[in-house]
């Protein structure tokens, strides 16, 4: 199966052909995928070199002229390094862009900590008005990329990952999707965490919700699920643990509830390793999740036969 990032250049290249507002801004990374698009649209495919602050600033300038810029590089160079430009050039000036990242939490362990950004979504959460898509499969990534580009002049972040679920689900860029129903709590699996969550909760009496879009947070969807399954909520996110706990707490502010945020820990892992080793080290593998979810929601008992 191809990766989410494999879909990025072909999808956006088609969008360049389809929509004269679309522009692409790169900082060396990912340029190979746009060689043909550059020949067809030399005025709307721009490589600024290894200058990430300029990457975002140039995109903001394009947006001010009425273009819809799609901006791409590794998450650490797209959100963290040029954060001031994201805050000021886009947010303060009131213009939008589509930021598309790769290799966020630990997708390229050999690159070391400079190429890891598990705090990217939490950092964007300090700003107003961002839509954040976290697809869990290449098909979902393609759908959400198109959705993001078509979203008027909104500020949108699309977080691509090498981690992927086995199957794609229909995604609409807005709502939580119910994947499994239970009565002893709710587990929200974000993006590529769904397969591990489903494996971890097999036979447990919990509702599993799937989120491929985490901002705006679907408060109504969570409230609806907890009305039947109870208000013990576990969030399993592929980035910094606890990133969405405030959003879940706000959604349930008027009812007694508990929320547990699972995700990438704050402690820096100083061995490169493989992706699966990082997943296990942060307790995001199915075995670890089963123990942590079961202990929190008290769902150690299995679903009754015939239920």
Coordinates of C-alpha atoms in Angstrom, one line a residue:
X1 CA 0.0 0.0 0.0
X2 CA 1.2 3.5 -0.8
X3 CA 1.7 6.0 2.0
X4 CA -0.2 9.2 2.8
X5 CA 2.7 11.2 1.6
X6 CA 2.8 9.2 -1.7
X7 CA -0.7 10.6 -2.4
X8 CA 0.3 14.2 -1.6
X9 CA 2.1 15.3 -4.7
X10 CA -0.2 13.6 -7.3
X11 CA -3.4 14.9 -5.6
X12 CA -2.1 18.5 -5.3
X13 CA -0.7 18.4 -8.8
X14 CA -4.2 17.6 -10.1
X15 CA -5.6 20.4 -8.0
X16 CA -3.1 22.8 -9.6
X17 CA -4.6 21.8 -12.9
X18 CA -8.2 22.1 -11.7
X19 CA -8.1 25.3 -9.8
X20 CA -6.1 28.4 -10.8
X21 CA -6.1 29.7 -7.2
X22 CA -4.1 26.8 -5.9
X23 CA -0.3 27.3 -5.4
X24 CA 2.3 25.1 -3.8
X25 CA 5.1 26.3 -1.6
X26 CA 8.0 24.0 -0.7
X27 CA 11.3 24.2 1.1
X28 CA 13.4 21.7 -0.8
X29 CA 11.6 18.7 0.8
X30 CA 9.2 17.0 -1.6
X31 CA 10.2 18.9 -4.7
X32 CA 10.7 15.8 -6.8
X33 CA 7.0 15.1 -6.8
X34 CA 6.3 18.5 -8.5
X35 CA 8.7 18.5 -11.4
X36 CA 6.0 18.2 -14.0
X37 CA 3.6 20.5 -12.2
X38 CA 6.4 23.1 -12.1
X39 CA 6.7 22.9 -15.9
X40 CA 3.0 23.4 -16.3
X41 CA 2.5 26.0 -13.6
X42 CA 5.9 27.8 -13.1
X43 CA 4.2 30.8 -11.4
X44 CA 2.3 28.6 -8.9
X45 CA 4.9 26.1 -7.8
X46 CA 7.6 27.8 -5.6
X47 CA 10.6 26.3 -3.8
X48 CA 12.0 28.8 -1.3
X49 CA 15.0 26.6 -0.4
X50 CA 15.8 25.6 3.2
X51 CA 14.2 28.7 4.6
X52 CA 11.2 27.6 6.6
X53 CA 10.2 31.0 8.0
X54 CA 10.1 32.3 4.4
X55 CA 8.1 29.2 3.4
X56 CA 5.2 30.3 5.6
X57 CA 5.7 34.0 4.9
X58 CA 5.7 33.5 1.1
X59 CA 2.5 31.4 1.5
X60 CA 0.9 34.3 3.5
X61 CA 1.8 36.7 0.7
X62 CA 0.3 34.5 -1.9
X63 CA -2.9 34.2 0.2
X64 CA -3.1 38.0 0.4
X65 CA -3.2 38.1 -3.4
X66 CA -6.1 35.6 -3.5
X67 CA -4.3 32.4 -4.0
X68 CA -4.9 29.2 -2.0
X69 CA -1.3 28.1 -1.0
X70 CA -0.5 24.5 0.0
X71 CA 2.6 24.4 2.1
X72 CA 4.6 21.3 2.7
X73 CA 7.6 20.0 4.7
X74 CA 8.4 18.0 7.8
X75 CA 6.2 19.0 10.8
X76 CA 9.1 20.2 12.8
X77 CA 10.0 22.6 10.1
X78 CA 6.4 23.5 9.2
X79 CA 4.9 24.2 12.6
X80 CA 7.6 24.5 15.2
X81 CA 10.5 26.3 13.5
X82 CA 8.3 29.0 11.7
X83 CA 5.7 29.2 14.4
X84 CA 6.0 33.0 14.7
X85 CA 5.2 33.3 10.9
X86 CA 2.3 30.9 11.4
X87 CA 1.0 33.0 14.2
X88 CA 1.5 36.4 12.6
X89 CA 1.8 36.1 8.8
X90 CA -1.3 33.8 8.6
X91 CA -3.2 34.3 11.8
X92 CA -2.7 38.0 12.6
X93 CA -3.2 39.0 8.9
X94 CA -6.4 36.9 8.7
X95 CA -5.4 34.8 5.7
X96 CA -5.5 31.1 5.2
X97 CA -3.3 28.3 3.9
X98 CA -3.1 24.5 3.9
X99 CA -0.2 23.3 5.9
X100 CA 0.6 19.7 5.0
X101 CA 3.2 17.9 7.2
X102 CA 5.1 14.7 7.1
X103 CA 7.2 12.7 9.7
X104 CA 5.5 14.3 12.7
X105 CA 5.7 12.4 15.9
X106 CA 8.5 9.8 15.0
X107 CA 7.9 8.7 11.5
X108 CA 11.5 9.0 10.6
X109 CA 13.4 7.9 13.7
X110 CA 16.7 7.9 12.0
X111 CA 16.4 11.7 11.6
X112 CA 16.6 12.1 15.3
X113 CA 14.7 14.5 17.6
X114 CA 15.2 17.4 15.1
X115 CA 12.8 15.7 12.8
X116 CA 10.2 14.8 15.4
X117 CA 7.3 17.0 16.3
X118 CA 4.8 15.2 18.6
X119 CA 3.8 18.6 20.0
X120 CA 2.6 20.0 16.6
X121 CA -1.1 19.8 17.2
X122 CA -0.8 21.1 20.7
X123 CA 1.2 24.1 19.5
X124 CA -1.4 24.9 16.8
X125 CA -4.0 24.6 19.5
X126 CA -2.7 27.8 21.1
X127 CA -3.9 29.7 18.0
X128 CA -7.5 30.5 16.9
X129 CA -9.4 29.2 14.0
X130 CA -7.3 26.2 12.8
X131 CA -8.9 23.1 11.3
X132 CA -6.7 20.0 12.0
X133 CA -7.1 16.8 9.9
X134 CA -5.3 13.6 11.1
X135 CA -6.1 11.0 8.4
X136 CA -5.6 7.3 9.3
X137 CA -5.2 5.9 5.8
X138 CA -3.9 7.2 2.4
X139 CA -7.5 7.2 1.0
X140 CA -8.6 9.5 3.8
X141 CA -5.6 11.7 3.3
X142 CA -6.6 12.2 -0.3
X143 CA -10.2 13.1 0.7
X144 CA -9.1 15.5 3.4
X145 CA -6.5 17.2 1.2
X146 CA -9.1 18.0 -1.3
X147 CA -11.5 19.1 1.5
X148 CA -8.8 21.4 2.9
X149 CA -7.9 23.0 -0.4
X150 CA -11.6 23.6 -1.1
X151 CA -12.2 25.1 2.3
X152 CA -12.4 28.7 1.2
X153 CA -9.6 30.7 2.8
X154 CA -9.5 28.8 6.1
X155 CA -6.4 27.9 8.0
X156 CA -6.0 24.1 7.7
X157 CA -3.4 21.7 9.0
X158 CA -3.2 18.2 7.4
X159 CA -1.0 15.8 9.4
X160 CA 0.3 13.0 7.1
X161 CA 1.9 9.9 8.6
X162 CA 3.7 6.7 7.6
X163 CA 1.5 4.9 10.2
X164 CA -1.7 3.8 8.7
X165 CA -4.8 1.7 9.5
X166 CA -5.5 -1.4 7.4
X167 CA -8.7 0.1 5.9
X168 CA -10.0 3.6 5.1
X169 CA -13.2 4.9 6.6
X170 CA -15.5 7.5 5.1
X171 CA -14.5 10.9 6.4
X172 CA -16.2 14.2 6.1
X173 CA -13.8 16.6 7.8
X174 CA -16.2 17.2 10.7
X175 CA -17.7 14.4 12.7
X176 CA -16.6 11.6 14.9
X177 CA -17.6 8.2 13.5
X178 CA -18.9 5.4 15.6
X179 CA -16.9 2.2 14.9
X180 CA -18.0 0.0 17.8
X181 CA -20.7 0.4 20.4
X182 CA -20.5 -0.5 24.1
X183 CA -21.8 0.6 27.5
X184 CA -18.8 1.0 29.8
X185 CA -17.0 4.0 28.4
X186 CA -15.9 5.7 25.2
X187 CA -12.5 5.4 23.5
X188 CA -11.7 8.0 20.8
X189 CA -9.1 6.8 18.4
X190 CA -7.4 9.5 16.3
X191 CA -6.1 8.8 12.8
X192 CA -3.7 6.0 12.6
X193 CA -4.4 4.9 16.1
X194 CA -7.7 3.2 15.2
X195 CA -6.3 -0.3 14.4
X196 CA -4.4 -0.5 17.7
X197 CA -7.5 0.7 19.6
X198 CA -9.8 -1.8 17.9
X199 CA -7.3 -4.6 18.7
X200 CA -6.9 -3.4 22.3
X201 CA -10.6 -3.2 23.0
X202 CA -11.7 -6.4 21.3
X203 CA -14.3 -8.0 23.6
X204 CA -14.4 -5.0 25.9
X205 CA -17.7 -3.3 26.5
X206 CA -16.7 0.1 25.2
X207 CA -17.8 2.4 22.4
X208 CA -15.0 3.3 19.9
X209 CA -15.2 6.5 18.0
X210 CA -12.9 7.5 15.2
X211 CA -11.6 11.0 14.6
X212 CA -9.8 11.9 11.4
X213 CA -10.5 15.6 12.1
X214 CA -9.7 16.8 15.7
X215 CA -10.2 20.6 15.3
X216 CA -12.9 21.8 15.5
X217 CA -13.5 19.0 18.0
X218 CA -16.9 17.2 17.5
X219 CA -18.3 18.0 21.0
X220 CA -21.8 17.0 20.0
X221 CA -20.6 13.6 18.7
X222 CA -18.8 12.9 22.0
X223 CA -21.8 13.9 24.0
X224 CA -24.1 11.7 22.0
X225 CA -21.8 8.7 22.5
X226 CA -21.4 9.2 26.2
X227 CA -25.2 9.4 26.7
X228 CA -25.4 5.7 26.0
X229 CA -21.9 4.5 26.9
X230 CA -21.1 6.5 30.0
X231 CA -18.8 9.4 30.6
X232 CA -15.5 7.7 31.1
X233 CA -13.6 8.9 28.0
X234 CA -10.2 7.8 26.8
X235 CA -8.5 9.8 24.0
X236 CA -5.8 7.9 22.0
X237 CA -3.9 10.4 19.8
X238 CA -0.7 9.8 17.7
X239 CA 0.9 13.0 19.1
X240 CA 1.4 14.6 22.5
X241 CA -0.6 12.8 25.2
X242 CA -3.4 15.0 26.5
X243 CA -3.6 17.3 23.5
X244 CA -7.4 17.0 23.2
X245 CA -8.4 16.4 26.9
X246 CA -9.4 20.1 27.3
X247 CA -11.7 19.8 24.3
X248 CA -13.3 16.6 25.7
X249 CA -13.7 18.2 29.1
X250 CA -15.4 21.2 27.6
X251 CA -17.8 19.0 25.7
X252 CA -18.9 17.3 28.9
X253 CA -18.6 20.3 31.2
X254 CA -22.2 20.0 32.5
X255 CA -22.0 16.3 33.4
X256 CA -19.8 14.3 35.8
X257 CA -17.0 12.7 33.7
X258 CA -13.5 11.5 33.6
X259 CA -11.0 11.9 30.7
X260 CA -7.7 10.1 30.1
X261 CA -5.4 11.3 27.4
X262 CA -3.0 8.8 25.9
X263 CA -0.5 9.6 23.3
X264 CA 3.2 10.4 22.8
X265 CA 4.9 11.0 26.2
X266 CA 6.9 14.1 27.0
X267 CA 10.1 12.3 27.8
X268 CA 12.5 12.4 24.9
X269 CA 13.5 8.9 23.7
X270 CA 17.2 9.1 22.9
X271 CA 17.5 5.9 20.9
X272 CA 16.5 6.1 17.2
X273 CA 14.9 2.7 16.9
X274 CA 12.0 1.8 14.6
X275 CA 8.5 3.3 14.4
X276 CA 7.0 0.3 16.1
X277 CA 9.6 0.5 18.9
X278 CA 8.6 4.1 19.5
X279 CA 4.9 3.2 19.5
X280 CA 5.5 0.5 22.1
X281 CA 7.8 2.8 24.2
X282 CA 5.0 5.3 24.4
X283 CA 2.4 2.7 25.4
X284 CA 0.5 3.0 22.1
X285 CA 0.7 -0.6 21.0
X286 CA -2.5 -2.8 21.4
X287 CA -1.2 -4.7 24.4
X288 CA -0.3 -1.6 26.4
X289 CA -3.5 0.2 25.3
X290 CA -5.7 -2.7 26.5
X291 CA -4.2 -2.6 30.0
X292 CA -4.4 1.2 30.2
X293 CA -7.9 1.5 28.8
X294 CA -9.3 -1.4 30.8
X295 CA -7.9 -0.1 34.0
X296 CA -9.4 3.3 33.5
X297 CA -12.9 2.5 32.4
X298 CA -13.2 -0.7 34.4
X299 CA -14.0 -2.6 31.2
X300 CA -12.0 -5.7 32.0
X301 CA -15.1 -7.8 31.6
X302 CA -16.0 -8.9 28.1
X303 CA -19.1 -8.2 26.2
X304 CA -21.8 -10.7 27.2
X305 CA -22.4 -13.4 24.7
X306 CA -25.2 -12.5 22.2
X307 CA -25.0 -8.8 23.2

